[in-house]
Coordinates of C-alpha atoms in Angstrom, one line a residue:
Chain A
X1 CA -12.0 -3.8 -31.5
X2 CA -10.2 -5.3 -28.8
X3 CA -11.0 -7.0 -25.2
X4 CA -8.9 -7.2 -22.1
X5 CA -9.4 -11.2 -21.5
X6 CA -7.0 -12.1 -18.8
X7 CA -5.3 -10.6 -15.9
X8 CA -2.6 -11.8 -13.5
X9 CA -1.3 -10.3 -11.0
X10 CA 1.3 -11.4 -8.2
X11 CA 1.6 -9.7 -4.5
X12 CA 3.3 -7.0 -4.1
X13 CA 6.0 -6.2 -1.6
X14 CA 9.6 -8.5 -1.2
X15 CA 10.1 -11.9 -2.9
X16 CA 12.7 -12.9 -1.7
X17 CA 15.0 -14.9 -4.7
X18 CA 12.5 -14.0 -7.7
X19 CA 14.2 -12.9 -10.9
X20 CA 12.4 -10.4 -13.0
X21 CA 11.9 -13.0 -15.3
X22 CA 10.2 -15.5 -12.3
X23 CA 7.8 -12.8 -12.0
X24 CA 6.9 -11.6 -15.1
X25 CA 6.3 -15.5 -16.0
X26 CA 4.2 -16.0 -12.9
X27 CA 2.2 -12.7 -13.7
X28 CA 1.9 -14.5 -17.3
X29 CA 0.6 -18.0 -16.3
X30 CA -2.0 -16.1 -14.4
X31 CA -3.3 -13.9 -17.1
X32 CA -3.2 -17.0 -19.7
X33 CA -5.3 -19.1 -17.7
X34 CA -8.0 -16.3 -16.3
X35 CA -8.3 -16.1 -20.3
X36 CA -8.7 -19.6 -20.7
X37 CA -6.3 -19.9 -23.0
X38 CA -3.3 -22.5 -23.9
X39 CA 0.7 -20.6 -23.9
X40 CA 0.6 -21.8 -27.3
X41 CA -2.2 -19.7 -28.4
X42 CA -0.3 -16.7 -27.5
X43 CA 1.0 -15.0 -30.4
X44 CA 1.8 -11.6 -29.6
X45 CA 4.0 -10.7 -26.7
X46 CA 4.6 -7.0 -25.2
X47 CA 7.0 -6.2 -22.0
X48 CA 8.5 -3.2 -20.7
X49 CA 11.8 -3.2 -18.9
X50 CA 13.4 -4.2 -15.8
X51 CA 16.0 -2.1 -13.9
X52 CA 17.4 -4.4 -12.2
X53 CA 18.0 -7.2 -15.3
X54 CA 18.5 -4.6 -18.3
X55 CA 18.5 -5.8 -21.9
X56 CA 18.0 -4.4 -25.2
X57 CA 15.5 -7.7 -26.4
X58 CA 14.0 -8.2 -23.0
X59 CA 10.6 -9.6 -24.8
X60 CA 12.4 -12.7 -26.6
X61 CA 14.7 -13.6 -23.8
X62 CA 11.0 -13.4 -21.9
X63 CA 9.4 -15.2 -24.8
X64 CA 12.4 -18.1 -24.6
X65 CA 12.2 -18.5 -21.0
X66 CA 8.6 -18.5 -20.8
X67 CA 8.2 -21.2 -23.6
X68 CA 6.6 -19.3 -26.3
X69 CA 7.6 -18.8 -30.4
X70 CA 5.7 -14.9 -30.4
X71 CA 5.2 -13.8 -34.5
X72 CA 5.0 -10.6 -32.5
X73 CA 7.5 -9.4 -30.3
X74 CA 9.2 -6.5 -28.1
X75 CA 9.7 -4.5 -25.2
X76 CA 8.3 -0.7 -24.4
X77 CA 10.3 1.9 -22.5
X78 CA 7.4 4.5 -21.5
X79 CA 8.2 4.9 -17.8
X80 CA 5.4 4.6 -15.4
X81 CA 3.4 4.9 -18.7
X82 CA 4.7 2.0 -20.3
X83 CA 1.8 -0.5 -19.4
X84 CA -1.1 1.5 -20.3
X85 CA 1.3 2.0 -23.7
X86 CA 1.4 -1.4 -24.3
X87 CA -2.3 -2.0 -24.0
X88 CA -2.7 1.0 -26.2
X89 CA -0.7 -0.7 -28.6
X90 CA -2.0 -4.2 -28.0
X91 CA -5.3 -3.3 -28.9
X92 CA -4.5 -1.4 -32.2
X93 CA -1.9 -4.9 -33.1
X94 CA -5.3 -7.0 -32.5
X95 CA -7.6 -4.7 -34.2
X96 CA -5.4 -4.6 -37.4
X97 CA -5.1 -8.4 -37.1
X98 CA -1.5 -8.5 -36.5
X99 CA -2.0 -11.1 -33.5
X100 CA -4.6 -12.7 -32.1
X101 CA -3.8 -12.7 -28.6
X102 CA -1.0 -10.2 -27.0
X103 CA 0.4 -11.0 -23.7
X104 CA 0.9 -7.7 -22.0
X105 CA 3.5 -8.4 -19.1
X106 CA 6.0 -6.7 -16.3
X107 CA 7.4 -7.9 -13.4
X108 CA 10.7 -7.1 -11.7
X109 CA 12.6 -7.7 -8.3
X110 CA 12.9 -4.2 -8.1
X111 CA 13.1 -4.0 -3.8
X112 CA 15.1 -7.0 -3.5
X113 CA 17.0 -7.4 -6.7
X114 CA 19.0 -4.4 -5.9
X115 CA 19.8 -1.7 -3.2
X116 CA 17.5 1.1 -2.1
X117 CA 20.1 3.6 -3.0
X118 CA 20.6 1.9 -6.6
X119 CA 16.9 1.9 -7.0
X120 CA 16.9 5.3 -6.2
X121 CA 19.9 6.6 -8.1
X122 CA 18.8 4.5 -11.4
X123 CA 15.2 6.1 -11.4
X124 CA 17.7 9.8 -11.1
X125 CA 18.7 9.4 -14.6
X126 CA 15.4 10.1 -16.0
X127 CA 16.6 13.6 -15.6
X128 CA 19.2 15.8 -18.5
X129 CA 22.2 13.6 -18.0
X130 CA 24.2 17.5 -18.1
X131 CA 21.6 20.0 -17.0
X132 CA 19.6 17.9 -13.9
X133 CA 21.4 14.8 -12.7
X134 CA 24.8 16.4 -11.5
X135 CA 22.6 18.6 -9.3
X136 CA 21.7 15.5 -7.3
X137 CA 18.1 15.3 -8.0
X138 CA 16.2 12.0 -7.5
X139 CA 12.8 11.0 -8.7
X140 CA 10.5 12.1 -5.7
X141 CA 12.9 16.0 -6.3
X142 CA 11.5 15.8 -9.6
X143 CA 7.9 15.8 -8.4
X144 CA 8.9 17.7 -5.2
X145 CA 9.5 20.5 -7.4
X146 CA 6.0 20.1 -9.4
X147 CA 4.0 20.2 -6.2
X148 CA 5.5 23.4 -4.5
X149 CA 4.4 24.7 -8.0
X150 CA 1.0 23.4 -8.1
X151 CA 0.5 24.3 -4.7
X152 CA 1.6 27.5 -5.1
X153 CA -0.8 28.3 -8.3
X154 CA -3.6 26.0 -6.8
X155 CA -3.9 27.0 -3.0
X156 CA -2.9 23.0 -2.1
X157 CA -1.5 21.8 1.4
X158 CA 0.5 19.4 2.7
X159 CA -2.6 17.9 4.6
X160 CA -4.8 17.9 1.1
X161 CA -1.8 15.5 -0.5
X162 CA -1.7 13.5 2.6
X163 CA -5.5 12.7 1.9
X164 CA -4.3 10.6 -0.7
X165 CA -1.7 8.7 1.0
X166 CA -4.6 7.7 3.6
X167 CA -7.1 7.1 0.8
X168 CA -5.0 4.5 -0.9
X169 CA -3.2 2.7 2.8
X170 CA -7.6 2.5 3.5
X171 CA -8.1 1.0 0.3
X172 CA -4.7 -1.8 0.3
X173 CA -5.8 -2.6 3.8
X174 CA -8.9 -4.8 1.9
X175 CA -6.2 -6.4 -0.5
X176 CA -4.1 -9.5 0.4
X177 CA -1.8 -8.7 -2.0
X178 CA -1.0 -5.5 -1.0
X179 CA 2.8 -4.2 0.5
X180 CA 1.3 -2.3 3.2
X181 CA -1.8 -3.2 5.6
X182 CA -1.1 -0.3 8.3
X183 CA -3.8 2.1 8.7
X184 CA -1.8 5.5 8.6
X185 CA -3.8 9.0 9.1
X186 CA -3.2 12.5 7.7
X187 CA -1.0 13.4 10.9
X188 CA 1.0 10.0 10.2
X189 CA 2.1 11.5 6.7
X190 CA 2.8 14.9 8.1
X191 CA 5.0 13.5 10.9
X192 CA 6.9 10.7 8.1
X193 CA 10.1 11.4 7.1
X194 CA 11.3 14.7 5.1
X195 CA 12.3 13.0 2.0
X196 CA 12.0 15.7 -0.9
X197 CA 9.7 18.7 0.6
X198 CA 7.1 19.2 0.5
X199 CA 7.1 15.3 0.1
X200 CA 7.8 13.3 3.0
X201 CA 8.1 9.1 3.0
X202 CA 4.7 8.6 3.0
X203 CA 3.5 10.6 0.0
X204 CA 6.1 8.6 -2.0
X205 CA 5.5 4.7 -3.2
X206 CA 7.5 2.4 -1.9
X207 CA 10.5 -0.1 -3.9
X208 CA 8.6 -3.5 -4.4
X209 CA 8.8 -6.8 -6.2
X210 CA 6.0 -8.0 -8.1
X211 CA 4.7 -8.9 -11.5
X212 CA 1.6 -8.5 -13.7
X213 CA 0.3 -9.5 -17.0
X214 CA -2.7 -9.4 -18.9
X215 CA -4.2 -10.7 -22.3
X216 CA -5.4 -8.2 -24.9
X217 CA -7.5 -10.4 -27.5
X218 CA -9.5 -9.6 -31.1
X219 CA -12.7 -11.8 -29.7
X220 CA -13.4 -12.4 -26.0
X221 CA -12.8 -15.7 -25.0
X222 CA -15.2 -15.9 -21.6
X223 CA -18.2 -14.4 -21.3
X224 CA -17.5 -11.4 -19.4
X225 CA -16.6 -8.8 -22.2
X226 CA -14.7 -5.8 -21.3
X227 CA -14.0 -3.7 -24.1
X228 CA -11.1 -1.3 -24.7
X229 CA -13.3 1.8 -25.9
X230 CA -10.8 4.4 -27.1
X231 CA -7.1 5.6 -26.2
X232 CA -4.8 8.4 -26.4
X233 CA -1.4 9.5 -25.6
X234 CA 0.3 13.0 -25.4
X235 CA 3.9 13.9 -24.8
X236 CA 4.8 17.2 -23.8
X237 CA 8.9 16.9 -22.6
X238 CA 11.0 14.2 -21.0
X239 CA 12.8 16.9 -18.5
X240 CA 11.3 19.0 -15.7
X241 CA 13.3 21.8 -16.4
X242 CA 11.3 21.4 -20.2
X243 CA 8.1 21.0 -18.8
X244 CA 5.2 23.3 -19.7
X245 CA 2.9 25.3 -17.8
X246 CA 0.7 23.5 -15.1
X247 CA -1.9 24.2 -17.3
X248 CA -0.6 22.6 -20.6
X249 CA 0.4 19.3 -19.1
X250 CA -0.4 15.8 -20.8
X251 CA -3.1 15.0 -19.1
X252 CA -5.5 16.9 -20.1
X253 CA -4.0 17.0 -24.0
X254 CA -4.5 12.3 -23.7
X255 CA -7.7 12.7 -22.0
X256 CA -9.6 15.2 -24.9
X257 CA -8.2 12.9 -27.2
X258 CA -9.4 9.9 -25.5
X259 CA -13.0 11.1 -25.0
X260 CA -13.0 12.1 -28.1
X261 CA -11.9 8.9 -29.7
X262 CA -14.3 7.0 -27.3
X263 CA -17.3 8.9 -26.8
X264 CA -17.1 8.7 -23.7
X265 CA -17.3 11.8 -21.5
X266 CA -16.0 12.2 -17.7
X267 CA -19.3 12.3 -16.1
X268 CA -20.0 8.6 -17.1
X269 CA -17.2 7.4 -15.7
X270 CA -17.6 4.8 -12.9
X271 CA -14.7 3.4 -11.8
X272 CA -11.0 5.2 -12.5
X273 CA -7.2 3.5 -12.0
X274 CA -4.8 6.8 -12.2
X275 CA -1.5 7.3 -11.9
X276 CA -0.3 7.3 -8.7
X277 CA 3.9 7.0 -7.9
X278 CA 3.1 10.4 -5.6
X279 CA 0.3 12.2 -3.8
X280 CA 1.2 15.1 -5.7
X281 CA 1.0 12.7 -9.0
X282 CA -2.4 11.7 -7.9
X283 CA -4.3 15.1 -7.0
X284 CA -2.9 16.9 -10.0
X285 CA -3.8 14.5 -12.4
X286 CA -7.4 13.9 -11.3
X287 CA -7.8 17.3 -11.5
X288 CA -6.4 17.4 -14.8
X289 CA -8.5 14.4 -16.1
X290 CA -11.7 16.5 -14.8
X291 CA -12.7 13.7 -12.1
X292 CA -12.0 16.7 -9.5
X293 CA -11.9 21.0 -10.3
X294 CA -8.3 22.3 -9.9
X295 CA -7.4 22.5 -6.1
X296 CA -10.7 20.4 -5.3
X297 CA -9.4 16.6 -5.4
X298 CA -8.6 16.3 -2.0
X299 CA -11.4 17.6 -0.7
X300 CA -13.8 15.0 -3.1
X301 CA -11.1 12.4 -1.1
X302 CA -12.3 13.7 2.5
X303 CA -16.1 13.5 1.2
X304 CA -15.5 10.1 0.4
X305 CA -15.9 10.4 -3.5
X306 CA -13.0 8.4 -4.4
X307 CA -13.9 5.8 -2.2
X308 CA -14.7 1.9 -2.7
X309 CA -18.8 3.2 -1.9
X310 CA -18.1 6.9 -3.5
X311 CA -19.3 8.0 -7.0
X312 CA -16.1 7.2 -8.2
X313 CA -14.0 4.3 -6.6
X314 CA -10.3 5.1 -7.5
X315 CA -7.5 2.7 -7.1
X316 CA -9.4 -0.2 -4.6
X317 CA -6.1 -2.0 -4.5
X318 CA -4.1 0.7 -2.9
X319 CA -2.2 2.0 -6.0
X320 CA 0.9 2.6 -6.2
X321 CA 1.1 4.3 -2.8
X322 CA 0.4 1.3 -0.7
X323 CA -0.4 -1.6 -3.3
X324 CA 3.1 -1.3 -4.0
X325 CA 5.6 0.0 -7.2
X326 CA 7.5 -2.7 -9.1
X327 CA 7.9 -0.3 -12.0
X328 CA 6.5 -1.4 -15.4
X329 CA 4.2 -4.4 -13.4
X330 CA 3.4 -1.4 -10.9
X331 CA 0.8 0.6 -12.7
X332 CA -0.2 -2.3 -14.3
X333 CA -1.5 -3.3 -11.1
X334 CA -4.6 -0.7 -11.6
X335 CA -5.9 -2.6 -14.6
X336 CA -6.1 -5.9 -13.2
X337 CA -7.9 -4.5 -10.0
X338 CA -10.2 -2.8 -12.7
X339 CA -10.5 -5.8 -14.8
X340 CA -11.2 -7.6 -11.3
X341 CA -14.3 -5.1 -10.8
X342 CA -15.6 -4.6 -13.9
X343 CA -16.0 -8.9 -14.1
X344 CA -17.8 -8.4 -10.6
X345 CA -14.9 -10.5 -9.5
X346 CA -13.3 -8.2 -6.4
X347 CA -14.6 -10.0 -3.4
X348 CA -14.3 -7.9 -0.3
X349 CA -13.7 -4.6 -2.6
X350 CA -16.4 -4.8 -5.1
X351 CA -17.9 -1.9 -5.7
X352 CA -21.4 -1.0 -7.0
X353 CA -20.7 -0.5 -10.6
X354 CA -17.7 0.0 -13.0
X355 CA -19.5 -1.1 -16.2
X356 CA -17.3 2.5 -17.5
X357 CA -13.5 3.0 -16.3
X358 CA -10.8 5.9 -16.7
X359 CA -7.4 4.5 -16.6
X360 CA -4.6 7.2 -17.0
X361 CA -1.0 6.3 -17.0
X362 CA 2.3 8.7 -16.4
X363 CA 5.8 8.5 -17.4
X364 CA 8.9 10.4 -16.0
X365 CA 8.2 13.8 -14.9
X366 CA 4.3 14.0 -15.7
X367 CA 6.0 13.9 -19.3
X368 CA 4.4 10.6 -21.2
X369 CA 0.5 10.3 -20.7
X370 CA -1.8 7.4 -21.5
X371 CA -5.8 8.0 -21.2
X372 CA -8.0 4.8 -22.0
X373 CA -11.7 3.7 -21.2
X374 CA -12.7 0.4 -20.6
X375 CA -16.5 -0.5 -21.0
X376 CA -18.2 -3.6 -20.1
X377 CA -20.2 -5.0 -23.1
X378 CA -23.4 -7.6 -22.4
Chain B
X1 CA 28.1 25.8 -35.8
X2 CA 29.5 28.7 -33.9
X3 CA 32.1 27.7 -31.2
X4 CA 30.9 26.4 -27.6
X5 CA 31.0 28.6 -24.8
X6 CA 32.1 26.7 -21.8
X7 CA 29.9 27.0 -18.4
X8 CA 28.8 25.3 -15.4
X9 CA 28.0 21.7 -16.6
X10 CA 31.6 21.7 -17.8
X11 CA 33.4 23.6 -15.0
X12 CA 33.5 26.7 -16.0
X13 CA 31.6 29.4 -13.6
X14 CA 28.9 30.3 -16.3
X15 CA 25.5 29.7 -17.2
X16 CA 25.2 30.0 -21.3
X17 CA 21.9 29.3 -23.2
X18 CA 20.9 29.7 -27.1
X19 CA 18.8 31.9 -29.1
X20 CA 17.5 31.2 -32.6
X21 CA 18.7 33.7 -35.0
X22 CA 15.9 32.4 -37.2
X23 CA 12.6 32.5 -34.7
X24 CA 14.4 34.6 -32.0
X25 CA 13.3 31.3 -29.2
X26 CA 15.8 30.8 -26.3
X27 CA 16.7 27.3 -25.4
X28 CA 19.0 25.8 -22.6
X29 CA 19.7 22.2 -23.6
X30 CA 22.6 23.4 -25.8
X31 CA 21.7 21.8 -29.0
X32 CA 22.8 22.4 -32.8
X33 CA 19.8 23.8 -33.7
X34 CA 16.7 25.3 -32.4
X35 CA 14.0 23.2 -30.5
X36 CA 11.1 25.6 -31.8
X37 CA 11.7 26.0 -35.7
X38 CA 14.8 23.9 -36.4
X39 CA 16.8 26.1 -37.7
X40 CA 20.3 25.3 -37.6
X41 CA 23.6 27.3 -35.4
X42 CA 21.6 29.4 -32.7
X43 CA 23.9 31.8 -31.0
X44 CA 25.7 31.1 -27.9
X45 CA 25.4 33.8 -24.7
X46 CA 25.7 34.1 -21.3
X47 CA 23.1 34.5 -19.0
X48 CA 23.5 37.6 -16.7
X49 CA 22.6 35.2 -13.8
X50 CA 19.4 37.0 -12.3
X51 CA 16.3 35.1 -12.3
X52 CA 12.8 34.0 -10.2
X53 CA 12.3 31.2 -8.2
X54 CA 9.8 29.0 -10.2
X55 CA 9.8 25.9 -7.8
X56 CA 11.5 24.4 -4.8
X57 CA 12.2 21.1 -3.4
X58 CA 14.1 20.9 -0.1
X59 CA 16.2 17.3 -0.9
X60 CA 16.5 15.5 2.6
X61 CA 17.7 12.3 1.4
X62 CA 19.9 11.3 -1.2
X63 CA 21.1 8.4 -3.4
X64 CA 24.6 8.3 -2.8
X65 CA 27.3 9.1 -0.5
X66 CA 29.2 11.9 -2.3
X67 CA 25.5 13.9 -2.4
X68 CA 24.7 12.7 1.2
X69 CA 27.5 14.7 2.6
X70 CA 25.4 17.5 1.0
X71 CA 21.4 17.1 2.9
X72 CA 19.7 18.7 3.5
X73 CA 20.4 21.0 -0.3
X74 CA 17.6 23.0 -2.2
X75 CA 17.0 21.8 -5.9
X76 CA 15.0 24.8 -7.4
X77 CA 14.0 25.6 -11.1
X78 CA 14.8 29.5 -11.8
X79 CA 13.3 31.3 -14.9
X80 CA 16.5 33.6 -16.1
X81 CA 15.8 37.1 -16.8
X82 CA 16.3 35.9 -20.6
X83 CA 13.7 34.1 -21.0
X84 CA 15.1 29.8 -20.1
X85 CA 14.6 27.8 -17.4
X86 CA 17.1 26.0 -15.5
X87 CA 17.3 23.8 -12.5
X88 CA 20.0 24.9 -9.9
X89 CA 21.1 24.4 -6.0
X90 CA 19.7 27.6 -4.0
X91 CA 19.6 28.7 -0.6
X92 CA 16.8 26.6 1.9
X93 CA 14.6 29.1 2.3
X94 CA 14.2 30.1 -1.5
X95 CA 10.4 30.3 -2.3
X96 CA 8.4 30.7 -5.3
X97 CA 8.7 33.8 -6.7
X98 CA 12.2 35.6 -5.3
X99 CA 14.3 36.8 -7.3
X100 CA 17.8 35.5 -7.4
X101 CA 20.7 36.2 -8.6
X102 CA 23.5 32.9 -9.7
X103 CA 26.9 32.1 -7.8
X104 CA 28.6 29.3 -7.8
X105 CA 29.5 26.6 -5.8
X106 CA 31.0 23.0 -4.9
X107 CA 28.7 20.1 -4.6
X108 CA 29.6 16.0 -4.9
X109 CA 32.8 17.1 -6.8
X110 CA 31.1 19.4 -9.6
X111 CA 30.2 22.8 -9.9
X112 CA 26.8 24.0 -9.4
X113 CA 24.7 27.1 -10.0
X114 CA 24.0 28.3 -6.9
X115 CA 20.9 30.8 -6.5
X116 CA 19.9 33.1 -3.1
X117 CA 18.2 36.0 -3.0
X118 CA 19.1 39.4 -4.9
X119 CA 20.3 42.1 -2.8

């Protein structure tokens, strides 16, 4: 058994002069003390990567910096996946008493730290260093390519992804922390920039800074208890070009396993974080979780299901999409805001109930999955 | 292993793949042995170049200045008559489902597969 104690999470957008490290340690600091616990009392420490600041032992030059002696330490490269990995992992190191208390933590100056273009052009080389990257593909061509095929199979337009764009600018205009606090509309995203068709600028997240962290622990140290129920991963390919049929994705593969492991079936979901570097990302993966029929997601977005007051609240910081993308801190993002509402501790964006939440994590080209539930416990 | 045929990714105006003399699967990434079953040495050919469109995207901006010269390009993944997939430059107004046939062309230095419509 494990419990998600603490969660901190800095604002997203520039940060101007903050080293990776700066804010993965300020991410830390916050998580630590919303658990109530001393740095010393960490003894487990998990961190993904930074782009900007690469090393091969990224978690002990953390660990040193931050002030801690870990007897559990090291980094996880799983893409976009990589913090819903290291929860994953967290809570089977806790439940097998290998640590007591993991600190879970990303954080890198990704939009300052570096150039667009470099941003850009490091992300590229996700793709077959001989088949894909001398073709000049970059990441948003990758999923650019997905969507004119689930489009095509699934009868989805341009104005359907755009729903999503909207969805999450509505939902990061409630958050402080959030990069973006423009309303946009669907004809804003139709008339934004052609960046990789049929994605244009504002179906794509944005380049941010930022950092998050939270504490996975064997007991719960404060009495709000939330509970990591059951887990799965699946990994179909690293490549596009190696992908499998639209129908035989990850998703759905983590998501059987998940329920299966958990108990816990789709219908009792309340409250879901998902995956969200692209609108494309967003739809299909919904609809492959089962929180929407195929095609159907954007039009449960324009009835107002996904909404802060609809059946299902997704994303109330903004995701990705608006919240902002810091890389392995980005996604990591969703499970503090679902932390923050299951604890009844949202403020402005509370919603009505997540006592049960889907989180779902992706990594390169829909290629590494992570499916987890999260239940409140009295 | 049997000898490497040369082809796009290293110059050469050719598009090879593998098949598995074991299992009879067809692979792209050239490997040493097959992805499917594991046997070792699959055989080298070359792909007659005709295909269908399986997806699209229309790049408009670019990460670099040697592919910038190039915007807006097509990046398109084409199932080969033989059975692979493999991600190529095509005309812009490719869509899902034409079938293409493979030339070659210049882009950022490199050679590409180049895809447009069968005549």
């Amino acid at each position: 058994m494990s419990f998600i104690t603490g969660v901190g999470l800095t604002p997203y957008g520039k940060h101007e002069g903050s080293s990776s490290l700066d804010l993965m340690s300020k991410a830390a600091e916050l998580a630590i003390a919303d658990a109530g616990l001393k740095r010393s009392e960490v003894d487990g420490v998990l961190c993904g990567y930074s782009t900007v600041s690469p090393h091969i032992m990224l978690a002990t030059v953390f660990a040193e910096h931050f002030g801690i002696q870990p007897s559990y330490a090291h980094a996880v490269q799983v893409g976009g996946a990589t913090g819903l990995a290291m929860t994953m992992l967290a809570h089977h190191l806790v439940d097998a008493g290998v640590a007591r208390h993991v600190l879970v933590v990303g954080g890198e100056n990704r939009l300052t730290g570096q150039s667009r273009d470099a941003s850009i052009q490091a992300l590229a080389q996700v793709g077959h260093p001989d088949y894909e990257v001398s073709l000049g593909p970059t990441i948003p061509a990758y999923y650019g390519l997905v969507a004119s095929r689930y489009m095509h199979e699934y009868g989805v337009t341009e104005e359907d992804l755009a729903e999503f764009a909207v969805l999450m600018r509505t939902h990061a205009l409630t958050h402080p922390g959030a990069q973006f606090h423009d309303p946009i509309t669907v004809a804003d995203v139709m008339a934004s920039r052609p960046v990789a068709m049929p994605l244009k600028l504002l179906d794509c997240c944005p380049v941010s800074d930022g950092g998050a962290a939270f504490v996975v622990s064997r007991e719960p140290t404060r009495a709000s208890r939330i509970r990591v129920r059951g887990c799965a991963q699946a990994h179909t390919h690293q490549h596009v070009t190696a992908a499998p049929a639209l129908s035989e994705l990850g998703a759905e593969i983590a998501i059987a396993k998940a329920t299966a492991a958990s108990g816990i079936a789709i219908s009792d979901v309340r409250y879901a974080a998902v995956y969200d570097s692209f609108t494309i990302t967003l739809a299909m993966l919904l609809e492959d979780l089962g929180l929407a029929g195929r095609g159907e997601a954007a039009a449960r977005v324009r009835a107002g299901y996904f909404g802060r007051d609809g059946t299902v609240p997704l994303n109330t910081h903004g995701g990705l999409l608006s919240y902002g993308h810091c890389g392995v801190g980005g996604a990591m993002a969703h499970l503090v805001e679902t932390h923050l509402q299951m604890t009844g501790r949202a403020g402005p964006r509370q919603v009505r109930d997540a006592s049960v939440a889907l989180l779902h994590g992706d990594g390169g080209v829909l290629s590494s999955h992570v499916s987890m539930f999260l239940e409140r416990v009295r | 292993m049997t000898e490497r045929l040369a082809d796009w990714t290293i110059g050469t105006e050719a598009i090879i793949y593998q098949s598995c003399r074991a299992c009879g699967k067809v692979q792209y990434f050239r490997r040493a042995f097959c992805a499917a079953c594991g046997a070792p040495d699959p055989v080298e050919q070359r792909a007659s170049g005709a295909g269908t469109i399986y997806a699209t995207s229309l790049v408009c901006r670019a990460a670099t200045p040697e592919t910038r010269a190039h915007v807006p390009y097509n990046i398109v993944l084409v199932d080969a008559a033989e059975g692979f997939r493999m991600m190529a430059h095509g005309d812009n107004d490719l869509t899902i489902g034409d079938v293409v046939t493979a030339s070659y062309r210049s882009f950022a230095g490199r050679l590409v597969p180049y895809f447009a419509k069968t005549r």
